[in-house]
């Protein structure tokens, strides 16, 4: 059972940056594809970005293209989401999810508890 822990959320102003981290308990996390999702209360969870297990493929939702960057550090069992030029509409609870050998975004097997990002105008 892989445990995922997100960190790095907080309250920032529009235009600021944050880096979210998703750290896994699994030492073979390098074999996992990871997605970052966000969700507001009462809304569906939205895929924001994803990275394949190899790190060679990435995906970004249109609202975050050019502003967010997803990356993997296998030595630290961690996937990052660098968020620049934040906007109030980026406010949400952000979750990471993982699936072994995932090459493309899809149904993930393991989920973290989330970290809150709030962007004030």
PDB file of C-alpha atoms in Angstrom:
ATOM      1  CA  UNK A   1       0.000   0.000   0.000  1.00  0.00           C
ATOM      2  CA  UNK A   2       1.560   3.257  -1.156  1.00  0.00           C
ATOM      3  CA  UNK A   3       0.998   6.286   1.037  1.00  0.00           C
ATOM      4  CA  UNK A   4       1.170   9.713  -0.545  1.00  0.00           C
ATOM      5  CA  UNK A   5       1.660  12.920   1.408  1.00  0.00           C
ATOM      6  CA  UNK A   6       1.159  16.323  -0.174  1.00  0.00           C
ATOM      7  CA  UNK A   7       2.736  19.484   1.156  1.00  0.00           C
ATOM      8  CA  UNK A   8       3.500  23.035   0.096  1.00  0.00           C
ATOM      9  CA  UNK A   9       0.048  24.532  -0.031  1.00  0.00           C
ATOM     10  CA  UNK A  10      -0.802  27.852   1.521  1.00  0.00           C
ATOM     11  CA  UNK A  11      -2.282  31.302   1.146  1.00  0.00           C
ATOM     12  CA  UNK A  12      -0.670  33.494  -1.499  1.00  0.00           C
ATOM     13  CA  UNK A  13      -1.521  36.531  -3.582  1.00  0.00           C
ATOM     14  CA  UNK A  14      -2.319  36.520  -7.268  1.00  0.00           C
ATOM     15  CA  UNK A  15       0.879  36.373  -9.298  1.00  0.00           C
ATOM     16  CA  UNK A  16       2.829  34.491  -6.638  1.00  0.00           C
ATOM     17  CA  UNK A  17       4.296  31.006  -6.911  1.00  0.00           C
ATOM     18  CA  UNK A  18       4.030  27.819  -4.900  1.00  0.00           C
ATOM     19  CA  UNK A  19       5.651  24.423  -5.200  1.00  0.00           C
ATOM     20  CA  UNK A  20       3.610  21.446  -4.112  1.00  0.00           C
ATOM     21  CA  UNK A  21       5.296  18.182  -3.179  1.00  0.00           C
ATOM     22  CA  UNK A  22       3.899  14.664  -3.278  1.00  0.00           C
ATOM     23  CA  UNK A  23       6.119  12.291  -1.329  1.00  0.00           C
ATOM     24  CA  UNK A  24       5.571   8.541  -1.373  1.00  0.00           C
ATOM     25  CA  UNK A  25       6.278   5.908   1.227  1.00  0.00           C
ATOM     26  CA  UNK A  26       7.195   3.519  -1.567  1.00  0.00           C
ATOM     27  CA  UNK A  27      10.919   3.283  -2.386  1.00  0.00           C
ATOM     28  CA  UNK A  28      10.069   2.160  -5.906  1.00  0.00           C
ATOM     29  CA  UNK A  29       8.080   5.327  -6.576  1.00  0.00           C
ATOM     30  CA  UNK A  30      10.133   5.725  -9.733  1.00  0.00           C
ATOM     31  CA  UNK A  31       7.862   3.074 -11.245  1.00  0.00           C
ATOM     32  CA  UNK A  32       4.733   5.156 -10.721  1.00  0.00           C
ATOM     33  CA  UNK A  33       2.968   7.626 -12.938  1.00  0.00           C
ATOM     34  CA  UNK A  34       1.528  10.521 -10.941  1.00  0.00           C
ATOM     35  CA  UNK A  35      -1.241  13.000 -11.434  1.00  0.00           C
ATOM     36  CA  UNK A  36      -2.067  16.224  -9.633  1.00  0.00           C
ATOM     37  CA  UNK A  37      -5.756  17.007  -9.216  1.00  0.00           C
ATOM     38  CA  UNK A  38      -7.651  19.879  -7.664  1.00  0.00           C
ATOM     39  CA  UNK A  39     -11.132  20.140  -6.258  1.00  0.00           C
ATOM     40  CA  UNK A  40     -13.414  22.735  -4.793  1.00  0.00           C
ATOM     41  CA  UNK A  41     -16.212  21.735  -2.405  1.00  0.00           C
ATOM     42  CA  UNK A  42     -19.228  20.565  -4.330  1.00  0.00           C
ATOM     43  CA  UNK A  43     -17.371  20.222  -7.613  1.00  0.00           C
ATOM     44  CA  UNK A  44     -15.754  17.352  -9.463  1.00  0.00           C
ATOM     45  CA  UNK A  45     -12.091  16.636  -9.095  1.00  0.00           C
ATOM     46  CA  UNK A  46     -10.120  18.087 -12.017  1.00  0.00           C
ATOM     47  CA  UNK A  47      -6.884  16.693 -13.413  1.00  0.00           C
ATOM     48  CA  UNK A  48      -4.352  19.507 -13.508  1.00  0.00           C
ATOM     49  CA  UNK A  49      -1.126  17.811 -14.558  1.00  0.00           C
ATOM     50  CA  UNK A  50       0.344  14.344 -14.896  1.00  0.00           C
ATOM     51  CA  UNK A  51       3.693  12.704 -15.476  1.00  0.00           C
ATOM     52  CA  UNK A  52       4.433   9.225 -16.752  1.00  0.00           C
ATOM     53  CA  UNK A  53       6.354   6.736 -14.671  1.00  0.00           C
ATOM     54  CA  UNK A  54       9.406   7.259 -16.899  1.00  0.00           C
ATOM     55  CA  UNK A  55       9.137  11.027 -16.654  1.00  0.00           C
ATOM     56  CA  UNK A  56       9.261  11.314 -20.427  1.00  0.00           C
ATOM     57  CA  UNK A  57       5.626  12.321 -20.887  1.00  0.00           C
ATOM     58  CA  UNK A  58       3.681  15.079 -19.217  1.00  0.00           C
ATOM     59  CA  UNK A  59       0.149  16.387 -19.472  1.00  0.00           C
ATOM     60  CA  UNK A  60      -1.293  19.772 -18.507  1.00  0.00           C
ATOM     61  CA  UNK A  61      -4.875  20.944 -18.420  1.00  0.00           C
ATOM     62  CA  UNK A  62      -5.485  23.989 -20.580  1.00  0.00           C
ATOM     63  CA  UNK A  63      -6.069  26.418 -17.664  1.00  0.00           C
ATOM     64  CA  UNK A  64      -2.572  25.776 -16.281  1.00  0.00           C
ATOM     65  CA  UNK A  65      -0.480  25.338 -19.428  1.00  0.00           C
ATOM     66  CA  UNK A  66       2.525  27.615 -19.389  1.00  0.00           C
ATOM     67  CA  UNK A  67       2.147  28.316 -15.659  1.00  0.00           C
ATOM     68  CA  UNK A  68       2.460  24.917 -13.947  1.00  0.00           C
ATOM     69  CA  UNK A  69       5.265  22.379 -14.266  1.00  0.00           C
ATOM     70  CA  UNK A  70       5.233  18.806 -13.019  1.00  0.00           C
ATOM     71  CA  UNK A  71       8.479  16.947 -12.336  1.00  0.00           C
ATOM     72  CA  UNK A  72       9.794  13.835 -10.604  1.00  0.00           C
ATOM     73  CA  UNK A  73      12.733  13.356  -8.270  1.00  0.00           C
ATOM     74  CA  UNK A  74      13.055   9.591  -7.998  1.00  0.00           C
ATOM     75  CA  UNK A  75      15.873   9.813  -5.464  1.00  0.00           C
ATOM     76  CA  UNK A  76      13.499  11.609  -3.100  1.00  0.00           C
ATOM     77  CA  UNK A  77      10.381   9.590  -3.991  1.00  0.00           C
ATOM     78  CA  UNK A  78       8.737  12.918  -4.727  1.00  0.00           C
ATOM     79  CA  UNK A  79       6.760  14.532  -7.514  1.00  0.00           C
ATOM     80  CA  UNK A  80       6.539  18.308  -7.619  1.00  0.00           C
ATOM     81  CA  UNK A  81       4.023  20.726  -9.028  1.00  0.00           C
ATOM     82  CA  UNK A  82       5.586  24.119  -9.570  1.00  0.00           C
ATOM     83  CA  UNK A  83       2.810  26.703  -9.848  1.00  0.00           C
ATOM     84  CA  UNK A  84       3.686  30.150 -11.155  1.00  0.00           C
ATOM     85  CA  UNK A  85       1.568  33.211 -11.901  1.00  0.00           C
ATOM     86  CA  UNK A  86      -1.149  31.937  -9.623  1.00  0.00           C
ATOM     87  CA  UNK A  87      -4.681  33.189 -10.107  1.00  0.00           C
ATOM     88  CA  UNK A  88      -7.646  33.277  -7.723  1.00  0.00           C
ATOM     89  CA  UNK A  89      -9.300  30.577  -9.847  1.00  0.00           C
ATOM     90  CA  UNK A  90      -6.434  28.229  -8.929  1.00  0.00           C
ATOM     91  CA  UNK A  91      -7.808  28.148  -5.388  1.00  0.00           C
ATOM     92  CA  UNK A  92      -8.646  24.542  -4.500  1.00  0.00           C
ATOM     93  CA  UNK A  93      -7.592  21.513  -2.532  1.00  0.00           C
ATOM     94  CA  UNK A  94      -4.809  19.829  -4.480  1.00  0.00           C
ATOM     95  CA  UNK A  95      -4.343  16.069  -4.444  1.00  0.00           C
ATOM     96  CA  UNK A  96      -1.729  13.790  -5.908  1.00  0.00           C
ATOM     97  CA  UNK A  97      -2.461  10.282  -7.100  1.00  0.00           C
ATOM     98  CA  UNK A  98      -0.277   7.455  -8.368  1.00  0.00           C
ATOM     99  CA  UNK A  99      -0.490   4.311 -10.439  1.00  0.00           C
ATOM    100  CA  UNK A 100       2.263   1.774 -11.165  1.00  0.00           C
ATOM    101  CA  UNK A 101       3.737   1.927 -14.667  1.00  0.00           C
ATOM    102  CA  UNK A 102       1.285   4.585 -15.794  1.00  0.00           C
ATOM    103  CA  UNK A 103       2.328   6.139 -19.094  1.00  0.00           C
ATOM    104  CA  UNK A 104      -0.724   8.332 -19.526  1.00  0.00           C
ATOM    105  CA  UNK A 105      -3.201   9.988 -17.147  1.00  0.00           C
ATOM    106  CA  UNK A 106      -5.838   7.526 -16.073  1.00  0.00           C
ATOM    107  CA  UNK A 107      -7.435   5.840 -13.139  1.00  0.00           C
ATOM    108  CA  UNK A 108      -5.033   6.108 -10.272  1.00  0.00           C
ATOM    109  CA  UNK A 109      -4.729   3.545  -7.514  1.00  0.00           C
ATOM    110  CA  UNK A 110      -3.396   5.609  -4.634  1.00  0.00           C
ATOM    111  CA  UNK A 111      -4.386   9.051  -3.381  1.00  0.00           C
ATOM    112  CA  UNK A 112      -3.054  11.562  -0.915  1.00  0.00           C
ATOM    113  CA  UNK A 113      -5.074  13.596   1.570  1.00  0.00           C
ATOM    114  CA  UNK A 114      -4.637  16.904  -0.196  1.00  0.00           C
ATOM    115  CA  UNK A 115      -3.132  20.296   0.471  1.00  0.00           C
ATOM    116  CA  UNK A 116      -5.067  23.562   0.311  1.00  0.00           C
ATOM    117  CA  UNK A 117      -4.033  26.324  -2.040  1.00  0.00           C
ATOM    118  CA  UNK A 118      -5.717  29.698  -1.661  1.00  0.00           C
ATOM    119  CA  UNK A 119      -4.935  32.573  -4.000  1.00  0.00           C
ATOM    120  CA  UNK A 120      -6.198  36.010  -3.031  1.00  0.00           C
ATOM    121  CA  UNK A 121      -6.817  38.743  -5.572  1.00  0.00           C
TER     122      UNK A 121
END
